[in-house]
PDB file of C-alpha atoms (C1' of nucleotides) in Angstrom:
ATOM      1  CA  MET A   1       3.153 -22.151   3.874  1.00  0.00           C
ATOM      2  CA  LYS A   2       0.573 -19.435   4.426  1.00  0.00           C
ATOM      3  CA  ARG A   3      -0.935 -17.857   1.342  1.00  0.00           C
ATOM      4  CA  VAL A   4      -0.922 -14.079   1.219  1.00  0.00           C
ATOM      5  CA  ARG A   5      -3.422 -11.763  -0.419  1.00  0.00           C
ATOM      6  CA  GLY A   6      -2.726 -11.184  -4.082  1.00  0.00           C
ATOM      7  CA  SER A   7      -0.159 -13.970  -4.319  1.00  0.00           C
ATOM      8  CA  ARG A   8      -2.168 -16.069  -6.651  1.00  0.00           C
ATOM      9  CA  SER A   9       0.996 -17.114  -8.451  1.00  0.00           C
ATOM     10  CA  GLY A  10       2.532 -18.696  -5.374  1.00  0.00           C
ATOM     11  CA  ARG A  11       5.839 -17.010  -6.187  1.00  0.00           C
ATOM     12  CA  PRO A  12       7.477 -15.908  -2.987  1.00  0.00           C
ATOM     13  CA  ILE A  13       8.500 -12.530  -4.335  1.00  0.00           C
ATOM     14  CA  MET A  14       4.898 -11.725  -5.174  1.00  0.00           C
ATOM     15  CA  ALA A  15       3.743 -12.703  -1.737  1.00  0.00           C
ATOM     16  CA  LEU A  16       6.460 -10.567  -0.181  1.00  0.00           C
ATOM     17  CA  LEU A  17       5.696  -7.526  -2.365  1.00  0.00           C
ATOM     18  CA  ASP A  18       2.087  -7.933  -1.501  1.00  0.00           C
ATOM     19  CA  LEU A  19       2.730  -8.155   2.236  1.00  0.00           C
ATOM     20  CA  LEU A  20       5.157  -5.166   2.287  1.00  0.00           C
ATOM     21  CA  GLY A  21       3.010  -3.184  -0.114  1.00  0.00           C
ATOM     22  CA  ARG A  22       0.244  -2.749   2.420  1.00  0.00           C
ATOM     23  CA  ARG A  23      -0.142   0.515   4.180  1.00  0.00           C
ATOM     24  CA  TRP A  24       2.267   1.004   7.042  1.00  0.00           C
ATOM     25  CA  ALA A  25       3.894  -2.439   6.666  1.00  0.00           C
ATOM     26  CA  LEU A  26       7.278  -1.165   5.446  1.00  0.00           C
ATOM     27  CA  ARG A  27       7.129   1.668   7.887  1.00  0.00           C
ATOM     28  CA  LEU A  28       6.563  -0.636  10.825  1.00  0.00           C
ATOM     29  CA  VAL A  29       9.553  -2.749   9.920  1.00  0.00           C
ATOM     30  CA  TRP A  30      11.537   0.415   9.576  1.00  0.00           C
ATOM     31  CA  GLU A  31      10.516   1.631  13.036  1.00  0.00           C
ATOM     32  CA  LEU A  32      11.734  -1.599  14.525  1.00  0.00           C
ATOM     33  CA  ARG A  33      15.157  -1.326  12.999  1.00  0.00           C
ATOM     34  CA  GLU A  34      17.007  -0.233  16.197  1.00  0.00           C
ATOM     35  CA  GLU A  35      15.209  -1.510  19.208  1.00  0.00           C
ATOM     36  CA  PRO A  36      12.034  -3.259  20.438  1.00  0.00           C
ATOM     37  CA  ARG A  37       9.062  -0.922  20.738  1.00  0.00           C
ATOM     38  CA  ARG A  38       5.722  -1.064  22.511  1.00  0.00           C
ATOM     39  CA  PHE A  39       2.437  -1.186  20.750  1.00  0.00           C
ATOM     40  CA  ARG A  40       1.342   2.286  21.733  1.00  0.00           C
ATOM     41  CA  ASP A  41       4.781   3.652  21.034  1.00  0.00           C
ATOM     42  CA  LEU A  42       4.765   2.256  17.541  1.00  0.00           C
ATOM     43  CA  GLN A  43       1.272   3.531  16.959  1.00  0.00           C
ATOM     44  CA  ALA A  44       2.176   7.066  18.025  1.00  0.00           C
ATOM     45  CA  ALA A  45       5.417   7.004  16.051  1.00  0.00           C
ATOM     46  CA  ILE A  46       3.767   6.267  12.679  1.00  0.00           C
ATOM     47  CA  GLY A  47       0.453   8.056  13.401  1.00  0.00           C
ATOM     48  CA  ALA A  48      -1.893   5.296  12.300  1.00  0.00           C
ATOM     49  CA  SER A  49      -4.953   3.877  13.957  1.00  0.00           C
ATOM     50  CA  PRO A  50      -4.533   1.115  16.516  1.00  0.00           C
ATOM     51  CA  THR A  51      -6.769  -1.057  14.421  1.00  0.00           C
ATOM     52  CA  ILE A  52      -4.445  -1.049  11.434  1.00  0.00           C
ATOM     53  CA  VAL A  53      -1.282  -1.190  13.527  1.00  0.00           C
ATOM     54  CA  ASN A  54      -2.578  -4.310  15.138  1.00  0.00           C
ATOM     55  CA  THR A  55      -3.589  -5.835  11.801  1.00  0.00           C
ATOM     56  CA  ARG A  56      -0.243  -5.238  10.200  1.00  0.00           C
ATOM     57  CA  LEU A  57       1.667  -6.486  13.220  1.00  0.00           C
ATOM     58  CA  ALA A  58      -0.392  -9.610  13.101  1.00  0.00           C
ATOM     59  CA  GLU A  59       0.457 -10.148   9.492  1.00  0.00           C
ATOM     60  CA  LEU A  60       4.135  -9.460  10.048  1.00  0.00           C
ATOM     61  CA  ARG A  61       4.141 -11.899  12.942  1.00  0.00           C
ATOM     62  CA  GLU A  62       2.449 -14.517  10.898  1.00  0.00           C
ATOM     63  CA  ALA A  63       5.021 -13.951   8.197  1.00  0.00           C
ATOM     64  CA  GLY A  64       7.717 -14.588  10.786  1.00  0.00           C
ATOM     65  CA  LEU A  65       9.277 -11.142  10.500  1.00  0.00           C
ATOM     66  CA  VAL A  66       8.204  -9.704  13.793  1.00  0.00           C
ATOM     67  CA  ARG A  67       7.513 -11.115  17.268  1.00  0.00           C
ATOM     68  CA  LEU A  68       6.172  -9.829  20.555  1.00  0.00           C
ATOM     69  CA  ASP A  69       8.675  -9.966  23.349  1.00  0.00           C
ATOM     70  CA  GLU A  70       6.487  -9.466  26.394  1.00  0.00           C
ATOM     71  CA  ALA A  71       9.338  -7.994  28.346  1.00  0.00           C
ATOM     72  CA  ALA A  72      10.553  -5.478  25.821  1.00  0.00           C
ATOM     73  CA  GLY A  73       7.892  -5.022  23.084  1.00  0.00           C
ATOM     74  CA  TYR A  74       7.637  -5.751  19.429  1.00  0.00           C
ATOM     75  CA  ARG A  75      10.892  -6.655  17.739  1.00  0.00           C
ATOM     76  CA  LEU A  76      12.199  -8.084  14.536  1.00  0.00           C
ATOM     77  CA  THR A  77      12.877 -11.803  14.321  1.00  0.00           C
ATOM     78  CA  GLU A  78      16.132 -13.118  12.833  1.00  0.00           C
ATOM     79  CA  LEU A  79      14.378 -13.324   9.519  1.00  0.00           C
ATOM     80  CA  GLY A  80      13.000  -9.776   9.926  1.00  0.00           C
ATOM     81  CA  GLU A  81      16.507  -8.509  10.640  1.00  0.00           C
ATOM     82  CA  GLU A  82      17.779 -10.111   7.503  1.00  0.00           C
ATOM     83  CA  LEU A  83      15.107  -8.379   5.534  1.00  0.00           C
ATOM     84  CA  LEU A  84      15.923  -5.060   7.136  1.00  0.00           C
ATOM     85  CA  ARG A  85      19.563  -5.414   6.189  1.00  0.00           C
ATOM     86  CA  LEU A  86      18.517  -5.439   2.608  1.00  0.00           C
ATOM     87  CA  PHE A  87      16.570  -2.220   3.178  1.00  0.00           C
ATOM     88  CA  LEU A  88      19.154  -0.277   5.146  1.00  0.00           C
ATOM     89  CA  PRO A  89      20.874   1.169   2.038  1.00  0.00           C
ATOM     90  CA  LEU A  90      17.505   2.754   1.266  1.00  0.00           C
ATOM     91  CA  HIS A  91      18.187   5.292   3.930  1.00  0.00           C
ATOM     92  CA  VAL A  92      21.207   6.687   2.105  1.00  0.00           C
ATOM     93  CA  TRP A  93      19.595   6.432  -1.280  1.00  0.00           C
ATOM     94  CA  ALA A  94      16.583   8.276  -0.084  1.00  0.00           C
ATOM     95  CA  GLY A  95      18.665  11.305   0.698  1.00  0.00           C
ATOM     96  CA  LYS A  96      20.056  11.366  -2.808  1.00  0.00           C
ATOM     97  CA  TRP A  97      16.618  10.846  -4.257  1.00  0.00           C
ATOM     98  CA  ALA A  98      15.172  13.737  -2.284  1.00  0.00           C
ATOM     99  CA  LYS A  99      17.843  16.090  -3.655  1.00  0.00           C
ATOM    100  CA  SER A 100      17.268  15.136  -7.269  1.00  0.00           C
ATOM    101  CA  ILE A 101      13.507  15.912  -7.319  1.00  0.00           C
TER     102      ILE A 101
ATOM    103  CA  MET B   1      10.626  19.177  -3.623  1.00  0.00           C
ATOM    104  CA  LYS B   2       7.205  17.684  -3.593  1.00  0.00           C
ATOM    105  CA  ARG B   3       5.652  16.714  -0.348  1.00  0.00           C
ATOM    106  CA  VAL B   4       4.363  13.155  -0.103  1.00  0.00           C
ATOM    107  CA  ARG B   5       1.474  11.909   2.043  1.00  0.00           C
ATOM    108  CA  GLY B   6       2.416  11.066   5.536  1.00  0.00           C
ATOM    109  CA  SER B   7       5.822  12.646   5.262  1.00  0.00           C
ATOM    110  CA  ARG B   8       5.142  15.312   7.822  1.00  0.00           C
ATOM    111  CA  SER B   9       8.673  15.062   9.077  1.00  0.00           C
ATOM    112  CA  GLY B  10      10.265  15.981   5.788  1.00  0.00           C
ATOM    113  CA  ARG B  11      12.699  13.121   6.167  1.00  0.00           C
ATOM    114  CA  PRO B  12      13.334  11.619   2.789  1.00  0.00           C
ATOM    115  CA  ILE B  13      13.206   8.045   4.068  1.00  0.00           C
ATOM    116  CA  MET B  14       9.689   8.616   5.403  1.00  0.00           C
ATOM    117  CA  ALA B  15       8.538  10.100   2.118  1.00  0.00           C
ATOM    118  CA  LEU B  16      10.009   7.127   0.313  1.00  0.00           C
ATOM    119  CA  LEU B  17       8.511   4.515   2.593  1.00  0.00           C
ATOM    120  CA  ASP B  18       5.151   6.288   2.305  1.00  0.00           C
ATOM    121  CA  LEU B  19       5.366   6.343  -1.485  1.00  0.00           C
ATOM    122  CA  LEU B  20       6.390   2.697  -1.771  1.00  0.00           C
ATOM    123  CA  GLY B  21       4.028   1.613   0.951  1.00  0.00           C
ATOM    124  CA  ARG B  22       0.986   2.329  -1.161  1.00  0.00           C
ATOM    125  CA  ARG B  23      -0.831  -0.529  -2.709  1.00  0.00           C
ATOM    126  CA  TRP B  24       0.755  -1.768  -5.913  1.00  0.00           C
ATOM    127  CA  ALA B  25       3.592   0.754  -5.894  1.00  0.00           C
ATOM    128  CA  LEU B  26       6.342  -1.756  -5.067  1.00  0.00           C
ATOM    129  CA  ARG B  27       4.809  -4.239  -7.418  1.00  0.00           C
ATOM    130  CA  LEU B  28       4.756  -1.778 -10.308  1.00  0.00           C
ATOM    131  CA  VAL B  29       8.454  -1.001  -9.866  1.00  0.00           C
ATOM    132  CA  TRP B  30       9.099  -4.714  -9.802  1.00  0.00           C
ATOM    133  CA  GLU B  31       7.220  -5.344 -12.981  1.00  0.00           C
ATOM    134  CA  LEU B  32       9.292  -2.787 -14.778  1.00  0.00           C
ATOM    135  CA  ARG B  33      12.605  -4.367 -13.714  1.00  0.00           C
ATOM    136  CA  GLU B  34      13.341  -5.970 -17.082  1.00  0.00           C
ATOM    137  CA  GLU B  35      11.799  -4.028 -19.895  1.00  0.00           C
ATOM    138  CA  PRO B  36       9.314  -1.243 -20.681  1.00  0.00           C
ATOM    139  CA  ARG B  37       5.712  -2.225 -20.468  1.00  0.00           C
ATOM    140  CA  ARG B  38       2.476  -0.790 -21.806  1.00  0.00           C
ATOM    141  CA  PHE B  39      -0.263   0.541 -19.526  1.00  0.00           C
ATOM    142  CA  ARG B  40      -2.677  -2.242 -20.247  1.00  0.00           C
ATOM    143  CA  ASP B  41       0.026  -4.835 -20.079  1.00  0.00           C
ATOM    144  CA  LEU B  42       1.018  -3.623 -16.581  1.00  0.00           C
ATOM    145  CA  GLN B  43      -2.542  -3.519 -15.492  1.00  0.00           C
ATOM    146  CA  ALA B  44      -3.219  -7.056 -16.589  1.00  0.00           C
ATOM    147  CA  ALA B  45       0.038  -8.297 -15.023  1.00  0.00           C
ATOM    148  CA  ILE B  46      -0.732  -7.104 -11.556  1.00  0.00           C
ATOM    149  CA  GLY B  47      -4.470  -7.465 -11.667  1.00  0.00           C
ATOM    150  CA  ALA B  48      -5.458  -4.033 -10.339  1.00  0.00           C
ATOM    151  CA  SER B  49      -7.983  -1.536 -11.599  1.00  0.00           C
ATOM    152  CA  PRO B  50      -6.870   0.937 -14.279  1.00  0.00           C
ATOM    153  CA  THR B  51      -7.789   3.746 -11.970  1.00  0.00           C
ATOM    154  CA  ILE B  52      -5.231   2.810  -9.350  1.00  0.00           C
ATOM    155  CA  VAL B  53      -2.624   1.758 -11.843  1.00  0.00           C
ATOM    156  CA  ASN B  54      -2.842   5.177 -13.403  1.00  0.00           C
ATOM    157  CA  THR B  55      -2.745   6.886 -10.028  1.00  0.00           C
ATOM    158  CA  ARG B  56       0.344   4.972  -8.865  1.00  0.00           C
ATOM    159  CA  LEU B  57       2.131   5.496 -12.198  1.00  0.00           C
ATOM    160  CA  ALA B  58       1.445   9.206 -11.878  1.00  0.00           C
ATOM    161  CA  GLU B  59       2.942   9.221  -8.374  1.00  0.00           C
ATOM    162  CA  LEU B  60       5.981   7.281  -9.465  1.00  0.00           C
ATOM    163  CA  ARG B  61       6.451   9.504 -12.441  1.00  0.00           C
ATOM    164  CA  GLU B  62       6.239  12.614 -10.216  1.00  0.00           C
ATOM    165  CA  ALA B  63       8.788  10.998  -7.904  1.00  0.00           C
ATOM    166  CA  GLY B  64      11.135  10.665 -10.859  1.00  0.00           C
ATOM    167  CA  LEU B  65      11.243   6.869 -10.701  1.00  0.00           C
ATOM    168  CA  VAL B  66       9.186   6.017 -13.781  1.00  0.00           C
ATOM    169  CA  ARG B  67       8.654   7.699 -17.130  1.00  0.00           C
ATOM    170  CA  LEU B  68       6.537   7.100 -20.105  1.00  0.00           C
ATOM    171  CA  ASP B  69       8.416   6.378 -23.284  1.00  0.00           C
ATOM    172  CA  GLU B  70       5.737   6.779 -25.923  1.00  0.00           C
ATOM    173  CA  ALA B  71       7.524   4.416 -28.305  1.00  0.00           C
ATOM    174  CA  ALA B  72       8.072   1.575 -25.806  1.00  0.00           C
ATOM    175  CA  GLY B  73       5.849   2.055 -22.773  1.00  0.00           C
ATOM    176  CA  TYR B  74       6.419   2.748 -19.159  1.00  0.00           C
ATOM    177  CA  ARG B  75       9.978   2.321 -17.968  1.00  0.00           C
ATOM    178  CA  LEU B  76      12.188   3.025 -14.989  1.00  0.00           C
ATOM    179  CA  THR B  77      14.270   6.214 -15.006  1.00  0.00           C
ATOM    180  CA  GLU B  78      17.916   6.129 -14.072  1.00  0.00           C
ATOM    181  CA  LEU B  79      16.854   6.936 -10.480  1.00  0.00           C
ATOM    182  CA  GLY B  80      14.220   4.181 -10.618  1.00  0.00           C
ATOM    183  CA  GLU B  81      16.808   1.688 -11.780  1.00  0.00           C
ATOM    184  CA  GLU B  82      19.069   2.661  -8.919  1.00  0.00           C
ATOM    185  CA  LEU B  83      16.239   1.958  -6.515  1.00  0.00           C
ATOM    186  CA  LEU B  84      15.509  -1.355  -8.213  1.00  0.00           C
ATOM    187  CA  ARG B  85      19.062  -2.435  -7.763  1.00  0.00           C
ATOM    188  CA  LEU B  86      18.650  -2.117  -4.003  1.00  0.00           C
ATOM    189  CA  PHE B  87      15.611  -4.370  -4.235  1.00  0.00           C
ATOM    190  CA  LEU B  88      16.957  -7.106  -6.476  1.00  0.00           C
ATOM    191  CA  PRO B  89      18.435  -9.159  -3.586  1.00  0.00           C
ATOM    192  CA  LEU B  90      14.854  -9.357  -2.321  1.00  0.00           C
ATOM    193  CA  HIS B  91      14.122 -11.906  -5.003  1.00  0.00           C
ATOM    194  CA  VAL B  92      16.644 -14.353  -3.576  1.00  0.00           C
ATOM    195  CA  TRP B  93      15.710 -13.610   0.011  1.00  0.00           C
ATOM    196  CA  ALA B  94      12.037 -14.181  -0.743  1.00  0.00           C
ATOM    197  CA  GLY B  95      12.791 -17.721  -1.707  1.00  0.00           C
ATOM    198  CA  LYS B  96      14.497 -18.386   1.561  1.00  0.00           C
ATOM    199  CA  TRP B  97      11.757 -16.685   3.488  1.00  0.00           C
ATOM    200  CA  ALA B  98       9.060 -18.782   1.839  1.00  0.00           C
ATOM    201  CA  LYS B  99      10.765 -21.963   2.794  1.00  0.00           C
ATOM    202  CA  SER B 100      11.133 -20.960   6.466  1.00  0.00           C
ATOM    203  CA  ILE B 101       7.422 -20.283   7.066  1.00  0.00           C
TER     204      ILE B 101
ATOM    205  C1'  DG C   1     -14.095   9.235 -45.904  1.00  0.00           C
ATOM    206  C1'  DC C   2     -14.767   5.237 -42.680  1.00  0.00           C
ATOM    207  C1'  DC C   3     -14.005   1.185 -39.982  1.00  0.00           C
ATOM    208  C1'  DC C   4     -10.802  -1.228 -36.802  1.00  0.00           C
ATOM    209  C1'  DG C   5      -7.454  -1.854 -33.528  1.00  0.00           C
ATOM    210  C1'  DT C   6      -4.362   0.122 -30.190  1.00  0.00           C
ATOM    211  C1'  DT C   7      -2.875   3.641 -27.104  1.00  0.00           C
ATOM    212  C1'  DA C   8      -3.347   6.083 -22.385  1.00  0.00           C
ATOM    213  C1'  DC C   9      -6.603   7.363 -19.405  1.00  0.00           C
ATOM    214  C1'  DT C  10     -11.278   8.796 -16.962  1.00  0.00           C
ATOM    215  C1'  DA C  11     -16.233   8.280 -14.716  1.00  0.00           C
ATOM    216  C1'  DC C  12     -18.629   6.435 -11.240  1.00  0.00           C
ATOM    217  C1'  DA C  13     -21.090   3.348  -8.159  1.00  0.00           C
ATOM    218  C1'  DA C  14     -20.101  -0.667  -5.212  1.00  0.00           C
ATOM    219  C1'  DT C  15     -16.947  -2.526  -2.070  1.00  0.00           C
ATOM    220  C1'  DT C  16     -13.066  -2.762   0.969  1.00  0.00           C
ATOM    221  C1'  DT C  17      -9.781  -0.563   3.858  1.00  0.00           C
ATOM    222  C1'  DC C  18      -8.383   2.846   7.115  1.00  0.00           C
ATOM    223  C1'  DT C  19      -9.176   6.359  10.616  1.00  0.00           C
ATOM    224  C1'  DG C  20     -10.488   8.426  15.035  1.00  0.00           C
ATOM    225  C1'  DT C  21     -12.261   7.829  19.265  1.00  0.00           C
ATOM    226  C1'  DA C  22     -13.635   5.318  22.980  1.00  0.00           C
ATOM    227  C1'  DG C  23     -13.172   1.558  25.791  1.00  0.00           C
ATOM    228  C1'  DC C  24     -12.039  -3.447  27.505  1.00  0.00           C
ATOM    229  C1'  DG C  25      -9.561  -6.896  30.271  1.00  0.00           C
ATOM    230  C1'  DA C  26      -5.346  -8.105  32.424  1.00  0.00           C
ATOM    231  C1'  DT C  27      -1.421  -6.865  35.288  1.00  0.00           C
ATOM    232  C1'  DA C  28       1.242  -4.042  38.339  1.00  0.00           C
ATOM    233  C1'  DT C  29       2.000  -0.143  41.957  1.00  0.00           C
ATOM    234  C1'  DC C  30       0.672   2.427  45.526  1.00  0.00           C
TER     235       DC C  30
ATOM    236  C1'  DG D   1      -9.464   0.902  45.755  1.00  0.00           C
ATOM    237  C1'  DA D   2      -7.426   4.185  42.660  1.00  0.00           C
ATOM    238  C1'  DT D   3      -4.162   4.775  38.994  1.00  0.00           C
ATOM    239  C1'  DA D   4      -1.314   3.532  35.425  1.00  0.00           C
ATOM    240  C1'  DT D   5       0.448   0.633  31.540  1.00  0.00           C
ATOM    241  C1'  DC D   6       0.116  -3.165  28.619  1.00  0.00           C
ATOM    242  C1'  DG D   7      -1.996  -5.220  24.125  1.00  0.00           C
ATOM    243  C1'  DC D   8      -5.907  -5.013  21.755  1.00  0.00           C
ATOM    244  C1'  DT D   9     -11.087  -4.428  20.121  1.00  0.00           C
ATOM    245  C1'  DA D  10     -15.705  -1.989  18.602  1.00  0.00           C
ATOM    246  C1'  DC D  11     -17.708   0.815  15.548  1.00  0.00           C
ATOM    247  C1'  DA D  12     -19.222   4.628  12.730  1.00  0.00           C
ATOM    248  C1'  DG D  13     -17.527   7.805   9.352  1.00  0.00           C
ATOM    249  C1'  DA D  14     -14.074   8.788   5.797  1.00  0.00           C
ATOM    250  C1'  DA D  15     -10.955   7.462   2.290  1.00  0.00           C
ATOM    251  C1'  DA D  16      -8.989   4.314  -0.983  1.00  0.00           C
ATOM    252  C1'  DT D  17      -9.687   0.584  -4.330  1.00  0.00           C
ATOM    253  C1'  DT D  18     -12.278  -2.194  -7.498  1.00  0.00           C
ATOM    254  C1'  DG D  19     -14.949  -3.428 -11.623  1.00  0.00           C
ATOM    255  C1'  DT D  20     -16.929  -1.988 -15.565  1.00  0.00           C
ATOM    256  C1'  DA D  21     -17.733   0.966 -19.022  1.00  0.00           C
ATOM    257  C1'  DG D  22     -16.417   4.391 -21.893  1.00  0.00           C
ATOM    258  C1'  DT D  23     -13.635   8.588 -23.969  1.00  0.00           C
ATOM    259  C1'  DA D  24     -10.316  10.779 -27.026  1.00  0.00           C
ATOM    260  C1'  DA D  25      -6.304  10.359 -29.927  1.00  0.00           C
ATOM    261  C1'  DC D  26      -3.515   7.988 -33.267  1.00  0.00           C
ATOM    262  C1'  DG D  27      -2.407   4.786 -37.178  1.00  0.00           C
ATOM    263  C1'  DG D  28      -3.201   1.681 -40.549  1.00  0.00           C
ATOM    264  C1'  DG D  29      -6.102  -0.714 -44.367  1.00  0.00           C
ATOM    265  C1'  DC D  30      -9.797  -0.051 -47.841  1.00  0.00           C
TER     266       DC D  30
END
DNA sequence: GCCCGTTACTACAATTTCTGTAGCGATATC
DNA sequence: GATATCGCTACAGAAATTGTAGTAACGGGC
């Protein structure tokens, strides 16, 4: 098992929070929720530098959440889709949250 | 409604992903899942600088997710607890994830 | 009054991360 | 050979984060 920055405890939840708590990481997973997307497409969609997009994608690939399908582009793995399913309710909740502040 | 960095679109989900995608933001919410905690206690728990802990807490407070209860310490608001409930399954999933990589 | 501990929080230089722009090397199409 | 798309890299400047120290306010004990 690969060690992730900040996960000195070795507790999986901490490693996960650390991984997803890096800039653009959550957003990248979100952008892949519907269909595979190309590198440049992803980069344009989130508006980050190619350097950091590549770095995050590499981390997410190493974590087994994302993979590169040469024919179609970057896509979530089975594991990545499981994670996404946990996050989907966020979409609805975000609307409610926005109204209340 | 306050505008959040990177949320040029105005879509709540983007604002939320941006807010939570900043370093230590997710982790701070997580650390408040059980009980109120003092500033120094939080800071020591996550191992970040006081500067950034204070910055993130201010952002989370402005977002209505966290508040400072002078008697007990920092705690989640009602809204913050709702958000946390969406994240709780993450704990279980993280264990499974760790095993598979 | 005065020391002591605790609280949240700030100042600031050093370090790390991210951005913005340009470009590379491979592959495919004409 | 020219043109386009693909993932990806180089690199200098800008921004975020760290690490350390310290401030100001409050509440005991003495």
